[in-house]
XYZ file of C-alpha atoms in Angstrom:
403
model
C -31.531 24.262 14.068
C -29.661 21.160 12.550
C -27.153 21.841 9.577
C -26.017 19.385 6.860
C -23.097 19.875 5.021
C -22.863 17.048 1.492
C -19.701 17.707 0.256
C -19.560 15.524 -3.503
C -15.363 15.551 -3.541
C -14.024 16.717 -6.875
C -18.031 16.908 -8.384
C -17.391 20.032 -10.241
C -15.890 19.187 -13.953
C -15.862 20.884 -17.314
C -18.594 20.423 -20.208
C -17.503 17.144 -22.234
C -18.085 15.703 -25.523
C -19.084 12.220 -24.687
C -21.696 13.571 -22.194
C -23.244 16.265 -24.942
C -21.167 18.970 -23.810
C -22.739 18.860 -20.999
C -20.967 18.146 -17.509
C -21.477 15.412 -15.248
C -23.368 17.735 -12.390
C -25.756 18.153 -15.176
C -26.334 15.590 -17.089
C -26.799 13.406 -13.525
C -30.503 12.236 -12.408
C -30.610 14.213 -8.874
C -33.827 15.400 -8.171
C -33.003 15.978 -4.161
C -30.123 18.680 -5.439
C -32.151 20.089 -7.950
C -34.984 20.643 -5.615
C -33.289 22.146 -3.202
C -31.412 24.142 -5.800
C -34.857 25.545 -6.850
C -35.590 26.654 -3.790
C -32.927 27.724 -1.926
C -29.491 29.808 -3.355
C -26.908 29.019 -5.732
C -24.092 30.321 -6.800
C -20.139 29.943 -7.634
C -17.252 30.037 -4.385
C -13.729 29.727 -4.361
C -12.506 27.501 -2.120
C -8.694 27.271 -3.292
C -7.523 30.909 -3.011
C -5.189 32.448 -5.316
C -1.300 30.722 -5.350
C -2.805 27.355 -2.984
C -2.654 24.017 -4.465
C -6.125 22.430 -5.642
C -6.111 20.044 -3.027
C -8.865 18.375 -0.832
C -6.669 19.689 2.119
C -6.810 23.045 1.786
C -10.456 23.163 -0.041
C -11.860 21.227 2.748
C -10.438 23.204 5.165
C -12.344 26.066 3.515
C -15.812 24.956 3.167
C -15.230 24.079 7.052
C -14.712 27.800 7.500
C -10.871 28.165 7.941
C -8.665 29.780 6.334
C -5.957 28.055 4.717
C -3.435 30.783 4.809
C -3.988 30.683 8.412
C -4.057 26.950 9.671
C -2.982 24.536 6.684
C 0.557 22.859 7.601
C 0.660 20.202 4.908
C -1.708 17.380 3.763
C 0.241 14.195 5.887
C -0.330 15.699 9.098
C -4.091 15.477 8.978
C -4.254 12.275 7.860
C -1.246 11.477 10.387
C -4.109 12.546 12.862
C -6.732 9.935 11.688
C -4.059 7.269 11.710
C -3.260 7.591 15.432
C 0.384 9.338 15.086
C 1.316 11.200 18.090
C 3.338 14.023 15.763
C 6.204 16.194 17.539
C 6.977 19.522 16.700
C 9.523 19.020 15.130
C 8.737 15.793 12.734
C 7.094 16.167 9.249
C 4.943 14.269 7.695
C 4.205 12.926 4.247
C 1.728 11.527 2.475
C 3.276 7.486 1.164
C 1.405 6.894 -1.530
C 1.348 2.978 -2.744
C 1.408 2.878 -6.151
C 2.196 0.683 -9.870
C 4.902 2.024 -11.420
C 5.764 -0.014 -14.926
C 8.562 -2.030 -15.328
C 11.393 -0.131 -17.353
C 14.782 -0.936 -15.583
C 15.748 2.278 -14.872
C 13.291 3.661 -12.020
C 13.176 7.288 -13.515
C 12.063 6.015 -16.959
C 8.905 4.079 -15.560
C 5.957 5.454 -15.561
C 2.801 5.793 -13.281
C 0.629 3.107 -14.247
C -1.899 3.539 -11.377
C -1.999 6.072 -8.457
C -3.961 3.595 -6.285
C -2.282 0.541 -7.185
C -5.216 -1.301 -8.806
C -7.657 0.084 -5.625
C -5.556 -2.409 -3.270
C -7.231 -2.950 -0.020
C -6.119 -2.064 3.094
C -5.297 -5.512 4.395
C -2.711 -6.104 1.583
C -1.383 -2.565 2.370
C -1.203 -2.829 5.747
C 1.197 -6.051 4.966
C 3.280 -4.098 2.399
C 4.135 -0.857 4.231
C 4.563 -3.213 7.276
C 7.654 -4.778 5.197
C 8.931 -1.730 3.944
C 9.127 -0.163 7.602
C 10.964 -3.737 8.576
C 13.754 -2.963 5.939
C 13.940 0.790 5.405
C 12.038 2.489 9.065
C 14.985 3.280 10.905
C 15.332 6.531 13.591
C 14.873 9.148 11.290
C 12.371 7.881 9.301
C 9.276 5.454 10.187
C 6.331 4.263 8.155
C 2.951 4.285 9.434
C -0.102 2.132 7.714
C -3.564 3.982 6.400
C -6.014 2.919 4.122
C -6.051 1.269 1.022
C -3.295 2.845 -0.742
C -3.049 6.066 1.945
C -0.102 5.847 4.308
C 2.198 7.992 6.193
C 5.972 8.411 6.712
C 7.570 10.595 9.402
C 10.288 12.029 9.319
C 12.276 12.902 12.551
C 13.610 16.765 12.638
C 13.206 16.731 8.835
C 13.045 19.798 6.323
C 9.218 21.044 5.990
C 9.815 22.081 2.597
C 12.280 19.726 1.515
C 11.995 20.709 -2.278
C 9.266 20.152 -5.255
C 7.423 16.834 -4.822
C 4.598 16.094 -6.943
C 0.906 13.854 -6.236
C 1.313 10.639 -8.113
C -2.384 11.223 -8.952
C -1.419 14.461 -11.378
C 0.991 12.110 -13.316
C -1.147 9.242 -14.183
C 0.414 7.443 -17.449
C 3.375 9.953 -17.493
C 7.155 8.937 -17.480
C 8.434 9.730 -13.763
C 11.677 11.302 -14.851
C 10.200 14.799 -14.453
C 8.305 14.313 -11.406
C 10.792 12.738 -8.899
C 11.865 15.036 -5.861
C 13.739 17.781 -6.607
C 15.374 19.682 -4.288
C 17.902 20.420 -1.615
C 16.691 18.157 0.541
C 14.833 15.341 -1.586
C 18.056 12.993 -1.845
C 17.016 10.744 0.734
C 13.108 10.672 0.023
C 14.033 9.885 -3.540
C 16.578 7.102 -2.256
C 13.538 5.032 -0.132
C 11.320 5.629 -2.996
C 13.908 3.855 -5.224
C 14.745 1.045 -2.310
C 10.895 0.334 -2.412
C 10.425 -0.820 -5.692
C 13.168 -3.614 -4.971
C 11.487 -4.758 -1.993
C 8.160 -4.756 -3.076
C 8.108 -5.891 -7.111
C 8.606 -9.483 -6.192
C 6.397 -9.233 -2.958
C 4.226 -12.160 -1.906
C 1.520 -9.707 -1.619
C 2.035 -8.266 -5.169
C 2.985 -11.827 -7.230
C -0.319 -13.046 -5.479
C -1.935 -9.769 -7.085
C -0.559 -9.661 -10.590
C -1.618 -13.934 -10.522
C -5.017 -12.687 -9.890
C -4.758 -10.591 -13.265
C -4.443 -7.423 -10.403
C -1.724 -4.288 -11.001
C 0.826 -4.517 -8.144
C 1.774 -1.994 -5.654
C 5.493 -1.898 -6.417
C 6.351 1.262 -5.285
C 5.860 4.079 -2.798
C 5.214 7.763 -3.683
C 6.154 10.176 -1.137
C 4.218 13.755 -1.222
C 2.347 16.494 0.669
C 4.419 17.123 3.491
C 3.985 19.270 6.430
C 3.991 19.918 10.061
C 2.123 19.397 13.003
C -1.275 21.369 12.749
C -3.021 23.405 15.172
C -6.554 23.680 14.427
C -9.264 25.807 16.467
C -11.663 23.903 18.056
C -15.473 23.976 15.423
C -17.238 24.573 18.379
C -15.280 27.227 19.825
C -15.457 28.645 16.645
C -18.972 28.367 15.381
C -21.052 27.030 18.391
C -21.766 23.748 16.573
C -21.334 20.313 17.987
C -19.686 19.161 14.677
C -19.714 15.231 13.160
C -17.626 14.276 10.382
C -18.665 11.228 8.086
C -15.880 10.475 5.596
C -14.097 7.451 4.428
C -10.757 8.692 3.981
C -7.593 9.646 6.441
C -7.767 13.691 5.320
C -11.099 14.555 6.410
C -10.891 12.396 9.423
C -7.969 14.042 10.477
C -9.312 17.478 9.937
C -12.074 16.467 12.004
C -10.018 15.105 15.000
C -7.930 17.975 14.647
C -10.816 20.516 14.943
C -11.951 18.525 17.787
C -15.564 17.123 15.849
C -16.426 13.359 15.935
C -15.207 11.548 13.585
C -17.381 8.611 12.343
C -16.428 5.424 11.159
C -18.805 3.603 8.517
C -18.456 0.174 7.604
C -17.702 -0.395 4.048
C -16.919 3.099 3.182
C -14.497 2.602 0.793
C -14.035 6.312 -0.776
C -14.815 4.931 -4.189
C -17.996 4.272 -6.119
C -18.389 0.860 -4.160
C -18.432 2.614 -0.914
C -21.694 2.320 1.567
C -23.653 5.139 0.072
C -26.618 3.893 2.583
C -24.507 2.874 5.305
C -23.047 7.106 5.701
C -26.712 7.971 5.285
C -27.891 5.800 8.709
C -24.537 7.448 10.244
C -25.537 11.003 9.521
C -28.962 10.676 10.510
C -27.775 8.495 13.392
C -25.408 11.750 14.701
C -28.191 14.052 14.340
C -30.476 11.844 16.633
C -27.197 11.974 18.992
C -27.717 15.348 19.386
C -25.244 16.624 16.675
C -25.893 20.318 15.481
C -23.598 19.959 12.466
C -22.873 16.973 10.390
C -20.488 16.991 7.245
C -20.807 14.210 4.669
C -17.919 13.715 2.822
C -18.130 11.278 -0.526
C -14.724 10.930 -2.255
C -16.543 9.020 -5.186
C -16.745 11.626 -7.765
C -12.819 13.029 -7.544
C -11.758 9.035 -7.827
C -13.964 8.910 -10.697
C -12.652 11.787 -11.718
C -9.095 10.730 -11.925
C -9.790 7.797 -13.629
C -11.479 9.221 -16.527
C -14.429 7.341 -15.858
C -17.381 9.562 -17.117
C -20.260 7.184 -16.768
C -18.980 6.442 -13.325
C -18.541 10.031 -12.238
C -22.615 10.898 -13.600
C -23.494 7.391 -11.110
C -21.500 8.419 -8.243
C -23.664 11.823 -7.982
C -26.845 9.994 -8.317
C -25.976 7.765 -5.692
C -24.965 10.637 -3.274
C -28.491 12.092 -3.983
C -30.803 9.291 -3.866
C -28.508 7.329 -1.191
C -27.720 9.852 0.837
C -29.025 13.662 0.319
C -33.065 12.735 0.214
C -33.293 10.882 2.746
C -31.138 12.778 5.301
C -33.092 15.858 3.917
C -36.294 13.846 4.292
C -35.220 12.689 8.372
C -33.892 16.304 8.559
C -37.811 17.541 8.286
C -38.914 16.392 11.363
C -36.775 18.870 13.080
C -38.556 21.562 11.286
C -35.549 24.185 11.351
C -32.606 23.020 8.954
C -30.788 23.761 6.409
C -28.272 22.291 3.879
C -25.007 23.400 2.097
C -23.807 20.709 -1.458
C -20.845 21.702 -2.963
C -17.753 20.319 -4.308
C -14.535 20.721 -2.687
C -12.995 21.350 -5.744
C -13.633 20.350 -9.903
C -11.705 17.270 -10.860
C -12.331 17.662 -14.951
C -12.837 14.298 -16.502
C -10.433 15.934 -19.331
C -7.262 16.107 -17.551
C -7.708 13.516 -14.647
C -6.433 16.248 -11.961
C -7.403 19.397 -9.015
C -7.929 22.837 -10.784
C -8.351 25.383 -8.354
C -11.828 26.820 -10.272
C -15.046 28.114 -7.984
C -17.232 25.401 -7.300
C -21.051 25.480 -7.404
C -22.935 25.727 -4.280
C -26.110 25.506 -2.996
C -27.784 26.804 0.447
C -31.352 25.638 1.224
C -32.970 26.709 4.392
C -36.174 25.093 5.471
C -37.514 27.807 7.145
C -37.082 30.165 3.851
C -37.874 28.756 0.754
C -37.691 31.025 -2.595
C -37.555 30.723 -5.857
C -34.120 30.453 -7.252
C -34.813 30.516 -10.960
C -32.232 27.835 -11.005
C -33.719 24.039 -12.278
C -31.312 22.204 -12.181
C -28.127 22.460 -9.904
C -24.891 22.448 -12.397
C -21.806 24.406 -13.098
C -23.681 26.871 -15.636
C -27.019 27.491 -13.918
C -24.911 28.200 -10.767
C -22.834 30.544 -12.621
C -25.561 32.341 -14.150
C -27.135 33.713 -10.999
C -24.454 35.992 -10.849
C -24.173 35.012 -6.583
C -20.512 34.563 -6.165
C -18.677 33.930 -2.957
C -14.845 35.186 -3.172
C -13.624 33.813 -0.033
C -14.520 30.089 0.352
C -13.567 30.157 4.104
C -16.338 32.782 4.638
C -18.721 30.612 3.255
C -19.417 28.398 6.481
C -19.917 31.549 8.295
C -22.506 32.839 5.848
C -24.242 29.061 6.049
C -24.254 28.962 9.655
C -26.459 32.496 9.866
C -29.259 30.889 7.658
C-alpha cells in the first residue's frame, strides 16, 4: 500500500468578489482533485486547535499526525534542523526574517514594505546575514543562513518566551510601531533588529538591488522562537517509511526531526516559479525507492496568498494538479493499492493577506474503494456540505493511514 500526502500550503481562502464570490479552490481548473474528490471522501478538519497560532508549524505538524500541544517547541527550531544547527538544550531559536522596511528615519515609524524582501534569492541572503553575523554574532547570539529570505538566529541560554513578537508577514504595509517586541525580555532582540537596518540599507548587495529597480533587504525581523524539539520517530509511530518533498526550511526540518527523508529538488523555490515537475519526478522517484509514505509540500498558494495575488493563487492550484497530483496519481496506479490525502495546511484568505486558524477541506481517495461522494468539485463549500468533519486534525493521519 503506497500513501500520498499533497499538501497545497495556505489553499483554503474565503469566497471573493473579483473571483465571482467564488474562492480560489473553486474557481481553479483541477480535474485530478475533483476526480478524486468524486470518488473518494471529503470533508472539513481542524488542523490549528483552539488558542494555537495559524501557523504552517503547528498545522503541519497536524496533518503529519502529531499533536501540537504535545511536541511543538517553536517554529525556528525546525527550520534550525533543515539548516544544519546542532541546537543545545538550552539555546532558542528564532526565525530572522530578511525583510524591506521603508525609509522613515525613525525605525518604529517605517513600515513593512515586503515580508520577503522583493523574493531575494538565497545567494544575496546568504551574503547579507553573513555580514550581519560579522558585526553583530557575538557569544550569545549567532546568525545562521537559510533560504531566500528564511534564516535563523540562536540565542545562547536565552528566554523561550521572551515576550510578544509578531510574523512580519501579518503586518504587510502596516507602520511597525505596534508590532516591535514587547516584552521583558525583547530589549536586546529589538536592539539587533534596529543595528541591522544601519548595516544593511547601504549594503553592496542591496544598492546593487534597488539599481536593478529591486526592493532591498534592509532589515531583519526576528520571530517564532522556541526550543529544541523532540519529535517521535514517523515510523515508530505509524509503520511508514516516510519522504518529505518541500522547498522550504519548516517542513524539512519537521521531516529530519521525525526522522523521514528529506528531499531536495532543484529549483524549488516555494513560490509560483518553483519546479512543479521537478517535485513530481522526486515523489514518484521515492516511491520507486521503496518509500511507503511521501508528503508533497507546495508553499505556492500561502505566498500567493500573502501577496494578494488572486489570479496567481487560482494558477498555483492548477499547477499542483496538473504538475504534480495526476501524474503521481497516474504512476501511483501501477501499484494497485494506494491512496491519497489533499488538503491545505491552513486558509490564507486573499482578503486579509494572513493564517486564520479555520478547518480546511480535505479529501481521502482510496484506490481500492471508490464511491460516490456526491461532491463535484473539491472546494471549501462542497466540502463543508457533506457534513464529514474531523475535530482533531492530528487524528486525521491516523484515520488516512487505516484506508
Amino acid at each position: 500500500m503506497k500513501y500520498l500526502v499533497m499538501l497545497c500550503d495556505g489553499m483554503a481562502d474565503e469566497p471573493n468578489a473579483q473571483l465571482d464570490n467564488s474562492t480560489p479552490m473553486a474557481k481553479a481548473v483541477k480535474p485530478c482533485m475533483d476526480y478524486l474528490a468524486s470518488k473518494g471522501e471529503v470533508g472539513m478538519v481542524k488542523t490549528v486547535a483552539e488558542g494555537l497560532k495559524p501557523g504552517s508549524d503547528v498545522a503541519n505538524l497536524s496533518v503529519l499526525g502529531y499533536e501540537p500541544a504535545v511536541y511543538y517547541s517553536g517554529r525556528s527550531p525546525l527550520e534550525a534542523a533543515s539548516i544544519g544547527i546542532d541546537l543545545k538544550d538550552t539555546d532558542v531559536t528564532l526565525r530572522c526574517n530578511l525583510v524591506t522596511l521603508s525609509d522613515e528615519e525613525n525605525y518604529e515609524d517605517k513600515s513593512m514594505v515586503d515580508y520577503c524582501a522583493g523574493d531575494i534569492s538565497t545567494e544575496e541572503a546568504r551574503e547579507l546575514i553573513n555580514y550581519v553575523e560579522e558585526k553583530l554574532g557575538n557569544d550569545i547570539f549567532k546568525f545562521y543562513s537559510g533560504v531566500a529570505y528564511r534564516h535563523c538566529l540562536v540565542w545562547k541560554n536565552g528566554n523561550p518566551h521572551p515576550g510578544e513578537l509578531t510574523p512580519p508577514h501579518d503586518i504587510s504595509g502596516r507602520v511597525i510601531k505596534e508590532y516591535i517586541p514587547k516584552g521583558d525580555d525583547t530589549a536586546a532582540l529589538y536592539d539587533l533588529m534596529k543595528k541591522s537596518y544601519d548595516l544593511l540599507k547601504d549594503h553592496p548587495v542591496n544598492k546593487a538591488r534597488v539599481e536593478k529597480g529591486l526592493r532591498p533587504a534592509n532589515s531583519i525581523w526576528l520571530w517564532g522562537e522556541g526550543t529544541k524539539p523532540a519529535l517521535d520517530s514517523f515510523f515508530g509511530k505509524f509503520g511508514k517509511k516516510g519522504s518529505m518533498i518541500s522547498a522550504v526550511d519548516l517542513l524539512k526540518g519537521i521531516a529530519i526531526c521525525a526522522g523521514m527523508k528529506s528531499v531536495d529538488v532543484e529549483g524549488a523555490t516555494g513560490y509560483i516559479d518553483t519546479n512543479f515537475d521537478g517535485k513530481c519526478k522526486a515523489a514518484i522517484d521515492e516511491f520507486k525507492n521503496g518509500a511507503d509514505f511521501v508528503y508533497i509540500h507546495v508553499e505556492a498558494p500561502d505566498e500567493c496568498g500573502h501577496r494578494g495575488e488572486i489570479e496567481n493563487k487560482v494558477k498555483a492550484i492548477e499547477l499542483i494538479d496538473e504538475h504534480i497530483l495526476k501524474p503521481v496519481t497516474d504512476f501511483l496506479r501501477t501499484f494497485d493499492d494506494f491512496a491519497v490525502l489533499v488538503c491545505p495546511d491552513h486558509p490564507t484568505p486573499l482578503s486579509i493577506r494572513t493564517h486564520t486558524s479555520n478547518p480546511v477541506p480535505y479529501l481521502i481517495y482510496n484506490s481500492k474503494n471508490e464511491v460516490d461522494s456526491g461532491v463535484s468539485k473539491f472546494c471549501e463549500e462542497e466540502a463543508k456540505k457533506t457534513g464529514n468533519y474531523i475535530e482533531k486534525g492530528f487524528t486525521m493521519m491516523n484515520y488516512f493511514l487505516s484506508k
